[in-house]
Amino acid sequence: MKVGVLALQGAFARHVRVLADLGATAVEVRTAGDLADVDALVLPGGESTTMSMLLDSSGLRGPVADRIADGLPVLGTCAGMILLATRVADGRSDQRSFGAIDLDVRRNGYGRQVDSFEADLDVTGLDEPFHGVFIRAPVVERVGDGVEVLAAVDGQPVLCRQGRVVVAAFHPEMSGDDRIHGRFLDLAFAA
Amino acid sequence: MTESNRATGTQLVKRGLAEMLKGGVIMDVVDPTQAKIAEDAGATAVMALERVPADIRRDGGVARMSDPEMIEGIKAAVTIPVMAKARIGHFAEAQVLQALGVDYVDESEVLTPADEAHHIDKWAFTVPFVCGATNLGEALRRISEGACMIRSKGEAGTGNIVEAVRHLRSIIGDIRRITQADQAELFDWAKRLQAPLPLVQEIAQTGELPVPMFCAGGIATPADASLVMQLGAQAVFVGSGIFKSDDPAPRARAIVEATTNFADPTILAKVSRGLGDAMPGLEVGSLETRLADRGW
């Protein structure tokens, strides 16, 4: 299975490493050509405003939207979650998202860097807790009807799924634990 | 509802923010207007300071932490992370910056050092620190003091990339050599670098610094950004290079595009066009003060 990792900016190299360790062919995606033959896509953490801008200048915005609409399995972490959400609060006015999962999110909703935190998460379908790393993370403020909440922190959803779209407010690529990527590959493989 | 067990200020979340800044451009700004221009251009973060290095160099005198009011103004103007500089060894300035809620503290040689023997004990802080380094030993000493990001120092405020290249090549070259060393040689490496043995051993295993390594000091053009990224920097800091140029907004944007597409000369040729004059540069041999010599 060939998994693309959006490599415009951010923690893409870490995702590539985790996916490769799981046996997937992981490729960095910077152009529409890179996207053409991937079977799944990861939108990494980083700065969502920067990535939103680079999605336009790279010409990737349209092709990514088209592939998602065609059912491409997608995993978005932190900034990636913001880019996949329906509505974004506290963003820039020119920042655009794909609306691939029916969620409203607030950028940096947990606060600034000094409020960034680690916490153990009970994840639906995983036997042992998953250690979540939250860095200036987005808060989910509304969950649409078709969205399944797979983990929460203090009542706020932090891992959600709708169809083939999976989003995390935290950074599974930072924990040294490949279970969430593994589950995503299972989902993508079944697609 | 019970509060979950949240741990803040851990090495993982401190180094984590540096991971998120990779592949991006962190821009020096001196007021909210410049901060907006930087964010509009796609900066991943801004560095709030009172004078860019080129002006510090020109004006002389003691350069200190910025006025908290000015930092607050910049924080209010943008949604991206805000960094600020403290003087080397000036832990009280760093405490103030942490209280202000800045996202990263740069213990910086661009400001006048406050302590000639000791850097800040960065383990004592919740806010993460970035420090400059000219060679691998310096980088590892900063990491052992708790730095969560290293930037090659270059020579700030010159618009001259030659020192940044020297420092990057020195750090990365030594990392490459260490991965070829046998166990016995690692002791000698630690001694020569004046660096903790466990960090040297870690590099021998992983082939990279334990924290992200960015590049600063002298980047003035999109091609400069591409050069240092190809040499192995993971992101770039641009100080005077943007707001001391003819037309800051398009130049800032072009450097962002160049940092993402650093390995694609066709895109670099496209984004480098029609940017007006870059900042006037300085020959390193003609400098009265070498900022990179500050810190130890």
Short mmCIF file of C-alpha atoms in Angstrom, two decimals:
data_model
loop_
_atom_site.label_atom_id
_atom_site.label_comp_id
_atom_site.label_asym_id
_atom_site.label_seq_id
_atom_site.Cartn_x
_atom_site.Cartn_y
_atom_site.Cartn_z
CA MET A 1 0.00 0.00 0.00
CA LYS A 2 1.30 3.45 -0.96
CA VAL A 3 0.57 6.14 1.61
CA GLY A 4 1.21 9.80 0.82
CA VAL A 5 2.20 12.23 3.55
CA LEU A 6 1.54 15.89 2.78
CA ALA A 7 5.05 17.40 3.02
CA LEU A 8 4.46 21.12 2.58
CA GLN A 9 5.50 21.87 6.17
CA GLY A 10 5.47 20.26 9.63
CA ALA A 11 6.13 16.85 11.15
CA PHE A 12 5.78 14.88 7.92
CA ALA A 13 9.08 13.00 8.29
CA ARG A 14 7.91 11.37 11.53
CA HIS A 15 4.74 10.06 9.85
CA VAL A 16 6.80 8.71 6.96
CA ARG A 17 8.99 6.82 9.44
CA VAL A 18 6.08 5.29 11.38
CA LEU A 19 4.27 4.25 8.19
CA ALA A 20 7.42 2.73 6.70
CA ASP A 21 8.06 0.78 9.91
CA LEU A 22 4.54 -0.63 9.55
CA GLY A 23 5.44 -1.90 6.08
CA ALA A 24 3.66 0.72 3.98
CA THR A 25 5.35 2.53 1.11
CA ALA A 26 5.33 6.08 2.44
CA VAL A 27 5.95 8.96 0.03
CA GLU A 28 6.20 12.71 0.56
CA VAL A 29 3.56 14.69 -1.31
CA ARG A 30 4.44 18.20 -2.52
CA THR A 31 2.83 18.26 -5.98
CA ALA A 32 -0.29 16.92 -7.68
CA GLY A 33 1.96 14.39 -9.42
CA ASP A 34 3.08 12.97 -6.07
CA LEU A 35 -0.56 12.50 -5.10
CA ALA A 36 -1.66 10.67 -8.23
CA ASP A 37 -1.11 7.04 -7.22
CA VAL A 38 -1.37 7.05 -3.40
CA ASP A 39 -3.90 4.71 -1.74
CA ALA A 40 -4.20 6.84 1.41
CA LEU A 41 -3.07 10.25 2.62
CA VAL A 42 -1.80 11.69 5.92
CA LEU A 43 -2.08 15.40 6.73
CA PRO A 44 0.56 15.97 9.44
CA GLY A 45 0.87 18.40 12.30
CA GLY A 46 2.52 21.74 11.69
CA GLU A 47 1.20 25.25 11.13
CA SER A 48 -2.26 25.01 9.54
CA THR A 49 -2.19 28.59 8.19
CA THR A 50 1.12 27.95 6.42
CA MET A 51 -0.11 24.64 5.02
CA SER A 52 -3.38 26.17 3.85
CA MET A 53 -1.44 28.80 1.90
CA LEU A 54 0.96 26.24 0.42
CA LEU A 55 -1.95 23.97 -0.59
CA ASP A 56 -3.04 26.80 -2.91
CA SER A 57 0.37 27.77 -4.29
CA SER A 58 1.37 24.13 -4.90
CA GLY A 59 -1.81 23.45 -6.85
CA LEU A 60 -2.62 20.59 -4.45
CA ARG A 61 -5.86 22.01 -3.01
CA GLY A 62 -8.12 20.82 -5.85
CA PRO A 63 -6.56 17.38 -6.38
CA VAL A 64 -6.60 16.62 -2.63
CA ALA A 65 -10.28 17.69 -2.36
CA ASP A 66 -11.14 15.54 -5.40
CA ARG A 67 -9.38 12.46 -4.03
CA ILE A 68 -11.07 12.85 -0.63
CA ALA A 69 -14.45 13.22 -2.35
CA ASP A 70 -13.69 9.97 -4.22
CA GLY A 71 -13.22 8.17 -0.90
CA LEU A 72 -9.45 8.35 -0.36
CA PRO A 73 -8.71 7.27 3.24
CA VAL A 74 -7.23 10.25 5.13
CA LEU A 75 -5.60 10.65 8.55
CA GLY A 76 -5.21 14.21 9.88
CA THR A 77 -3.26 15.02 13.04
CA CYS A 78 -3.46 18.40 14.83
CA ALA A 79 -3.04 20.90 11.96
CA GLY A 80 -4.22 18.06 9.70
CA MET A 81 -7.39 17.81 11.79
CA ILE A 82 -7.94 21.55 11.31
CA LEU A 83 -7.48 21.18 7.56
CA LEU A 84 -10.07 18.37 7.40
CA ALA A 85 -12.73 19.96 9.65
CA THR A 86 -15.93 21.65 8.53
CA ARG A 87 -15.48 24.91 10.41
CA VAL A 88 -12.43 26.48 12.09
CA ALA A 89 -12.61 29.10 14.88
CA ASP A 90 -9.66 31.36 15.74
CA GLY A 91 -8.12 30.73 12.34
CA ARG A 92 -7.11 33.26 9.73
CA SER A 93 -9.94 34.58 7.59
CA ASP A 94 -8.26 33.27 4.43
CA GLN A 95 -7.57 29.84 5.90
CA ARG A 96 -9.59 27.11 4.19
CA SER A 97 -10.38 23.55 5.16
CA PHE A 98 -11.58 20.52 3.20
CA GLY A 99 -14.74 19.88 5.21
CA ALA A 100 -14.05 16.16 5.01
CA ILE A 101 -15.30 15.39 8.53
CA ASP A 102 -18.30 17.05 10.19
CA LEU A 103 -16.50 18.78 13.08
CA ASP A 104 -16.11 22.35 14.26
CA VAL A 105 -12.69 22.96 15.81
CA ARG A 106 -11.02 25.86 17.58
CA ARG A 107 -7.36 26.43 16.71
CA ASN A 108 -4.99 26.34 19.70
CA GLY A 109 -8.10 25.72 21.81
CA TYR A 110 -6.07 24.21 24.66
CA GLY A 111 -3.94 27.36 24.90
CA ARG A 112 -0.40 28.35 24.05
CA GLN A 113 2.76 26.22 24.17
CA VAL A 114 3.09 26.41 27.98
CA ASP A 115 -0.32 24.62 28.10
CA SER A 116 0.77 21.85 25.71
CA PHE A 117 0.48 18.49 27.48
CA GLU A 118 0.71 14.71 27.47
CA ALA A 119 -2.16 12.50 28.65
CA ASP A 120 -3.11 8.82 28.51
CA LEU A 121 -6.16 8.19 26.35
CA ASP A 122 -8.67 5.36 26.37
CA VAL A 123 -9.21 4.67 22.70
CA THR A 124 -12.18 2.66 21.42
CA GLY A 125 -10.83 -0.58 20.01
CA LEU A 126 -7.41 -0.44 21.71
CA ASP A 127 -6.80 -2.66 24.74
CA GLU A 128 -4.19 -0.46 26.42
CA PRO A 129 -4.29 3.34 26.79
CA PHE A 130 -2.58 5.41 24.07
CA HIS A 131 -0.19 8.14 25.21
CA GLY A 132 -1.33 11.35 23.52
CA VAL A 133 0.98 14.33 22.89
CA PHE A 134 -0.96 17.59 22.51
CA ILE A 135 0.93 20.61 21.14
CA ARG A 136 -1.00 23.88 20.84
CA ALA A 137 -3.76 21.46 19.96
CA PRO A 138 -7.17 22.23 18.45
CA VAL A 139 -10.33 21.69 20.53
CA VAL A 140 -13.37 20.00 18.99
CA GLU A 141 -16.40 22.19 19.68
CA ARG A 142 -19.11 20.42 17.68
CA VAL A 143 -19.40 16.83 16.51
CA GLY A 144 -21.68 16.07 13.55
CA ASP A 145 -24.19 13.18 13.55
CA GLY A 146 -22.16 10.88 11.35
CA VAL A 147 -18.96 11.24 13.38
CA GLU A 148 -17.76 8.55 15.78
CA VAL A 149 -15.74 9.76 18.81
CA LEU A 150 -12.96 7.23 19.51
CA ALA A 151 -11.24 9.04 22.40
CA ALA A 152 -11.80 12.10 24.58
CA VAL A 153 -9.96 14.17 27.18
CA ASP A 154 -12.11 15.65 29.93
CA GLY A 155 -15.19 15.17 27.79
CA GLN A 156 -13.70 16.82 24.70
CA PRO A 157 -13.29 14.55 21.64
CA VAL A 158 -9.65 14.15 20.55
CA LEU A 159 -9.86 11.20 18.12
CA CYS A 160 -12.74 11.01 15.65
CA ARG A 161 -13.74 9.09 12.56
CA GLN A 162 -16.28 9.58 9.82
CA GLY A 163 -16.16 6.98 7.07
CA ARG A 164 -12.59 6.86 5.79
CA VAL A 165 -11.54 10.09 7.47
CA VAL A 166 -9.74 9.84 10.83
CA VAL A 167 -8.59 12.90 12.78
CA ALA A 168 -6.58 13.34 16.00
CA ALA A 169 -6.06 16.54 18.00
CA PHE A 170 -2.81 14.98 19.24
CA HIS A 171 0.34 13.62 17.58
CA PRO A 172 0.36 9.80 17.31
CA GLU A 173 3.61 10.13 15.30
CA MET A 174 5.36 11.52 18.41
CA SER A 175 4.50 8.77 20.93
CA GLY A 176 6.67 5.90 19.69
CA ASP A 177 3.43 3.88 19.49
CA ASP A 178 2.24 2.84 16.03
CA ARG A 179 -1.22 1.55 16.95
CA ILE A 180 -3.22 4.50 15.60
CA HIS A 181 -1.29 4.48 12.31
CA GLY A 182 -1.78 0.69 12.22
CA ARG A 183 -5.53 1.07 12.67
CA PHE A 184 -5.59 3.69 9.93
CA LEU A 185 -3.75 1.37 7.54
CA ASP A 186 -6.27 -1.40 8.34
CA LEU A 187 -9.07 1.01 7.50
CA ALA A 188 -7.33 2.10 4.29
CA PHE A 189 -6.60 -1.48 3.30
CA ALA A 190 -10.24 -2.44 3.74
CA ALA A 191 -11.29 0.50 1.56
CA MET B 1 -16.15 15.60 35.36
CA THR B 2 -12.69 14.55 36.51
CA GLU B 3 -9.63 16.32 35.14
CA SER B 4 -7.38 13.94 33.31
CA ASN B 5 -3.78 13.54 34.35
CA ARG B 6 -2.12 16.14 32.14
CA ALA B 7 1.63 16.61 32.14
CA THR B 8 2.86 19.97 30.83
CA GLY B 9 6.38 21.20 30.10
CA THR B 10 7.72 17.72 29.32
CA GLN B 11 10.65 17.21 26.95
CA LEU B 12 8.26 15.59 24.49
CA VAL B 13 5.90 18.57 24.25
CA LYS B 14 8.81 21.02 24.24
CA ARG B 15 10.67 19.23 21.46
CA GLY B 16 7.30 18.53 19.85
CA LEU B 17 6.65 22.17 18.98
CA ALA B 18 10.04 22.29 17.25
CA GLU B 19 8.97 19.21 15.24
CA MET B 20 5.86 21.11 14.13
CA LEU B 21 7.95 24.05 12.92
CA LYS B 22 10.04 21.91 10.58
CA GLY B 23 10.03 22.83 6.92
CA GLY B 24 8.95 26.35 7.79
CA VAL B 25 10.25 29.89 8.19
CA ILE B 26 10.45 31.77 11.49
CA MET B 27 10.67 35.50 10.90
CA ASP B 28 12.07 38.33 13.06
CA VAL B 29 9.51 41.10 13.58
CA VAL B 30 9.68 44.32 15.59
CA ASP B 31 6.00 45.34 15.67
CA PRO B 32 2.46 44.00 15.08
CA THR B 33 2.40 45.29 11.49
CA GLN B 34 5.50 43.30 10.58
CA ALA B 35 4.09 40.29 12.46
CA LYS B 36 0.96 40.42 10.29
CA ILE B 37 3.07 40.64 7.13
CA ALA B 38 5.04 37.61 8.30
CA GLU B 39 1.90 35.59 9.05
CA ASP B 40 0.32 36.65 5.75
CA ALA B 41 3.42 35.38 3.96
CA GLY B 42 3.14 31.94 5.58
CA ALA B 43 5.61 32.16 8.47
CA THR B 44 5.25 29.24 10.90
CA ALA B 45 6.20 31.52 13.82
CA VAL B 46 7.51 35.01 14.52
CA MET B 47 10.41 36.12 16.70
CA ALA B 48 9.45 39.29 18.56
CA LEU B 49 12.37 41.65 19.17
CA GLU B 50 12.93 45.37 19.44
CA ARG B 51 15.54 45.71 16.71
CA VAL B 52 16.51 43.26 13.99
CA PRO B 53 20.15 42.13 14.22
CA ALA B 54 21.29 44.49 11.42
CA ASP B 55 20.10 47.46 13.52
CA ILE B 56 21.57 46.07 16.75
CA ARG B 57 24.87 45.81 14.91
CA ARG B 58 24.56 49.38 13.60
CA ASP B 59 23.36 50.99 16.85
CA GLY B 60 25.69 49.23 19.27
CA GLY B 61 24.99 49.49 23.02
CA VAL B 62 23.48 46.77 25.18
CA ALA B 63 20.75 44.74 23.51
CA ARG B 64 18.18 43.32 25.97
CA MET B 65 14.90 41.40 26.10
CA SER B 66 12.04 43.28 24.40
CA ASP B 67 9.46 45.37 26.21
CA PRO B 68 6.63 43.06 27.39
CA GLU B 69 4.07 45.48 25.95
CA MET B 70 5.58 45.08 22.52
CA ILE B 71 5.58 41.28 22.88
CA GLU B 72 1.93 41.35 24.00
CA GLY B 73 1.08 43.48 20.96
CA ILE B 74 2.65 40.95 18.62
CA LYS B 75 0.95 38.04 20.40
CA ALA B 76 -2.39 39.76 19.90
CA ALA B 77 -1.71 40.45 16.22
CA VAL B 78 -1.07 36.89 15.03
CA THR B 79 -2.39 33.35 15.54
CA ILE B 80 0.93 31.57 14.93
CA PRO B 81 3.50 30.85 17.69
CA VAL B 82 5.44 33.83 19.06
CA MET B 83 9.06 33.49 20.17
CA ALA B 84 11.18 36.05 21.99
CA LYS B 85 14.83 36.44 22.90
CA ALA B 86 16.51 36.45 26.30
CA ARG B 87 20.16 37.32 26.88
CA ILE B 88 22.58 34.40 27.34
CA GLY B 89 22.49 33.43 31.02
CA HIS B 90 19.73 35.92 31.88
CA PHE B 91 17.28 33.52 33.49
CA ALA B 92 15.19 36.37 34.92
CA GLU B 93 14.44 37.64 31.40
CA ALA B 94 13.47 34.08 30.48
CA GLN B 95 11.17 33.89 33.51
CA VAL B 96 9.44 37.07 32.34
CA LEU B 97 9.04 35.67 28.83
CA GLN B 98 7.54 32.47 30.22
CA ALA B 99 5.12 34.50 32.35
CA LEU B 100 4.11 36.42 29.21
CA GLY B 101 3.16 33.12 27.57
CA VAL B 102 5.60 33.22 24.66
CA ASP B 103 5.80 29.88 22.87
CA TYR B 104 9.61 29.55 22.58
CA VAL B 105 12.49 31.43 24.22
CA ASP B 106 15.62 32.04 22.17
CA GLU B 107 18.64 32.31 24.47
CA SER B 108 20.38 34.41 21.89
CA GLU B 109 23.87 35.68 21.11
CA VAL B 110 22.21 38.51 19.17
CA LEU B 111 21.51 40.15 22.53
CA THR B 112 24.36 41.21 24.83
CA PRO B 113 25.31 38.25 27.09
CA ALA B 114 24.42 38.61 30.78
CA ASP B 115 26.65 35.83 32.09
CA GLU B 116 30.12 35.03 30.79
CA ALA B 117 30.27 31.49 32.16
CA HIS B 118 26.76 30.06 32.46
CA HIS B 119 23.91 29.59 30.09
CA ILE B 120 20.36 29.40 31.47
CA ASP B 121 19.35 26.13 33.20
CA LYS B 122 16.60 25.44 30.71
CA TRP B 123 15.34 22.31 32.49
CA ALA B 124 13.78 24.60 35.10
CA PHE B 125 11.27 26.04 32.61
CA THR B 126 7.91 24.97 31.16
CA VAL B 127 8.51 27.06 28.04
CA PRO B 128 10.91 25.43 25.56
CA PHE B 129 14.23 27.03 24.52
CA VAL B 130 16.14 27.32 21.28
CA CYS B 131 19.88 28.04 21.41
CA GLY B 132 22.48 28.83 18.78
CA ALA B 133 25.54 26.72 18.06
CA THR B 134 28.59 27.04 15.83
CA ASN B 135 29.71 23.43 16.21
CA LEU B 136 28.52 20.08 17.52
CA GLY B 137 30.09 20.43 20.97
CA GLU B 138 28.29 23.72 21.56
CA ALA B 139 25.01 22.19 20.34
CA LEU B 140 25.34 19.23 22.72
CA ARG B 141 26.21 21.45 25.69
CA ARG B 142 23.06 23.48 25.02
CA ILE B 143 20.99 20.28 24.75
CA SER B 144 22.47 19.04 28.04
CA GLU B 145 21.29 22.32 29.59
CA GLY B 146 17.77 21.59 28.32
CA ALA B 147 17.56 23.27 24.90
CA CYS B 148 14.82 21.65 22.78
CA MET B 149 15.86 23.10 19.44
CA ILE B 150 19.27 24.06 18.04
CA ARG B 151 19.84 26.66 15.37
CA SER B 152 23.17 27.05 13.66
CA LYS B 153 24.25 30.58 14.54
CA GLY B 154 25.59 31.95 11.32
CA GLU B 155 26.41 35.64 11.64
CA ALA B 156 23.20 37.55 12.34
CA GLY B 157 22.49 40.87 10.66
CA THR B 158 25.00 40.43 7.83
CA GLY B 159 22.83 39.03 5.03
CA ASN B 160 25.87 36.85 4.38
CA ILE B 161 25.26 33.10 4.36
CA VAL B 162 28.91 32.03 4.64
CA GLU B 163 28.98 31.61 8.43
CA ALA B 164 25.69 29.70 8.50
CA VAL B 165 27.14 27.31 5.95
CA ARG B 166 30.34 26.93 7.98
CA HIS B 167 28.41 26.13 11.17
CA LEU B 168 25.96 23.74 9.51
CA ARG B 169 28.74 21.86 7.75
CA SER B 170 30.69 21.64 10.97
CA ILE B 171 27.76 20.24 12.97
CA ILE B 172 26.50 17.86 10.30
CA GLY B 173 29.98 16.78 9.26
CA ASP B 174 30.87 15.79 12.83
CA ILE B 175 27.57 13.93 13.21
CA ARG B 176 28.42 11.95 10.08
CA ARG B 177 31.90 11.18 11.38
CA ILE B 178 30.55 10.06 14.77
CA THR B 179 28.25 7.52 13.11
CA GLN B 180 31.42 5.93 11.66
CA ALA B 181 33.30 5.87 14.97
CA ASP B 182 33.72 2.69 17.04
CA GLN B 183 32.83 2.53 20.74
CA ALA B 184 36.32 3.45 21.95
CA GLU B 185 36.47 6.49 19.68
CA LEU B 186 33.22 7.85 21.10
CA PHE B 187 35.00 8.59 24.42
CA ASP B 188 37.53 10.67 22.53
CA TRP B 189 34.75 12.45 20.60
CA ALA B 190 33.04 13.37 23.89
CA LYS B 191 36.34 14.71 25.22
CA ARG B 192 37.16 16.72 22.12
CA LEU B 193 33.65 18.12 21.80
CA GLN B 194 33.49 18.82 25.56
CA ALA B 195 30.06 17.21 25.42
CA PRO B 196 28.27 14.59 27.54
CA LEU B 197 29.16 11.03 26.47
CA PRO B 198 25.53 9.76 26.47
CA LEU B 199 24.58 12.41 23.89
CA VAL B 200 27.56 11.45 21.72
CA GLN B 201 26.54 7.78 21.99
CA GLU B 202 22.97 8.68 21.05
CA ILE B 203 24.18 10.46 17.91
CA ALA B 204 26.34 7.46 16.99
CA GLN B 205 23.16 5.36 17.05
CA THR B 206 20.63 7.70 15.42
CA GLY B 207 22.83 9.77 13.10
CA GLU B 208 21.08 12.98 14.09
CA LEU B 209 20.85 15.52 16.90
CA PRO B 210 18.40 14.53 19.67
CA VAL B 211 16.43 17.74 18.94
CA PRO B 212 15.49 19.48 15.68
CA MET B 213 18.20 21.57 14.04
CA PHE B 214 17.28 24.78 12.26
CA CYS B 215 19.47 27.40 10.57
CA ALA B 216 19.80 31.12 11.33
CA GLY B 217 22.11 34.02 10.63
CA GLY B 218 22.55 35.43 7.13
CA ILE B 219 19.62 34.10 5.10
CA ALA B 220 18.58 36.84 2.65
CA THR B 221 17.27 35.09 -0.47
CA PRO B 222 15.12 32.09 -1.44
CA ALA B 223 18.26 30.38 -2.76
CA ASP B 224 19.94 30.89 0.65
CA ALA B 225 17.03 29.03 2.27
CA SER B 226 17.31 26.23 -0.29
CA LEU B 227 21.08 25.97 0.27
CA VAL B 228 20.86 25.48 4.03
CA MET B 229 17.90 23.10 3.74
CA GLN B 230 19.86 21.00 1.24
CA LEU B 231 22.81 21.01 3.64
CA GLY B 232 20.55 19.47 6.30
CA ALA B 233 18.81 22.28 8.19
CA GLN B 234 15.22 21.34 9.05
CA ALA B 235 13.77 24.88 9.00
CA VAL B 236 15.07 28.44 8.77
CA PHE B 237 15.08 31.61 10.84
CA VAL B 238 15.18 34.83 8.84
CA GLY B 239 16.11 37.93 10.79
CA SER B 240 17.09 41.11 8.99
CA GLY B 241 16.81 39.43 5.59
CA ILE B 242 13.12 40.18 5.17
CA PHE B 243 12.41 43.56 6.71
CA LYS B 244 15.75 45.06 5.64
CA SER B 245 15.02 44.22 2.00
CA ASP B 246 13.33 46.45 -0.58
CA ASP B 247 9.96 44.76 -0.57
CA PRO B 248 9.45 42.52 2.50
CA ALA B 249 6.08 40.84 1.78
CA PRO B 250 6.92 39.14 -1.55
CA ARG B 251 10.41 38.25 -0.33
CA ALA B 252 8.96 36.65 2.83
CA ARG B 253 6.51 34.68 0.72
CA ALA B 254 9.25 33.58 -1.69
CA ILE B 255 11.46 32.33 1.17
CA VAL B 256 8.50 30.30 2.53
CA GLU B 257 7.98 28.70 -0.89
CA ALA B 258 11.72 28.07 -1.23
CA THR B 259 11.91 26.36 2.16
CA THR B 260 9.12 23.92 1.24
CA ASN B 261 10.40 23.32 -2.29
CA PHE B 262 14.10 23.54 -1.42
CA ALA B 263 15.04 20.61 -3.67
CA ASP B 264 13.14 21.84 -6.74
CA PRO B 265 15.24 24.38 -8.73
CA THR B 266 12.37 25.02 -11.18
CA ILE B 267 10.14 26.31 -8.39
CA LEU B 268 13.08 28.22 -6.88
CA ALA B 269 13.67 29.96 -10.21
CA LYS B 270 10.00 30.92 -10.34
CA VAL B 271 9.75 32.30 -6.79
CA SER B 272 13.09 34.14 -6.93
CA ARG B 273 11.97 36.48 -9.73
CA GLY B 274 11.31 40.20 -9.34
CA LEU B 275 11.79 40.46 -5.58
CA GLY B 276 13.68 43.78 -5.69
CA ASP B 277 16.96 44.24 -3.83
CA ALA B 278 17.91 41.92 -0.99
CA MET B 279 19.24 43.51 2.21
CA PRO B 280 22.66 45.10 1.75
CA GLY B 281 25.13 42.52 2.96
CA LEU B 282 28.27 42.73 5.08
CA GLU B 283 31.60 41.04 4.48
CA VAL B 284 32.29 38.92 7.55
CA GLY B 285 35.98 39.89 7.59
CA SER B 286 35.01 43.55 8.06
CA LEU B 287 32.89 43.04 11.20
CA GLU B 288 33.83 44.68 14.49
CA THR B 289 31.69 42.32 16.55
CA ARG B 290 31.22 38.66 15.78
CA LEU B 291 27.93 37.70 17.44
CA ALA B 292 28.61 34.00 16.87
CA ASP B 293 31.57 34.19 19.27
CA ARG B 294 29.17 34.87 22.14
CA GLY B 295 28.22 31.76 24.09
CA TRP B 296 30.47 28.84 24.91
#
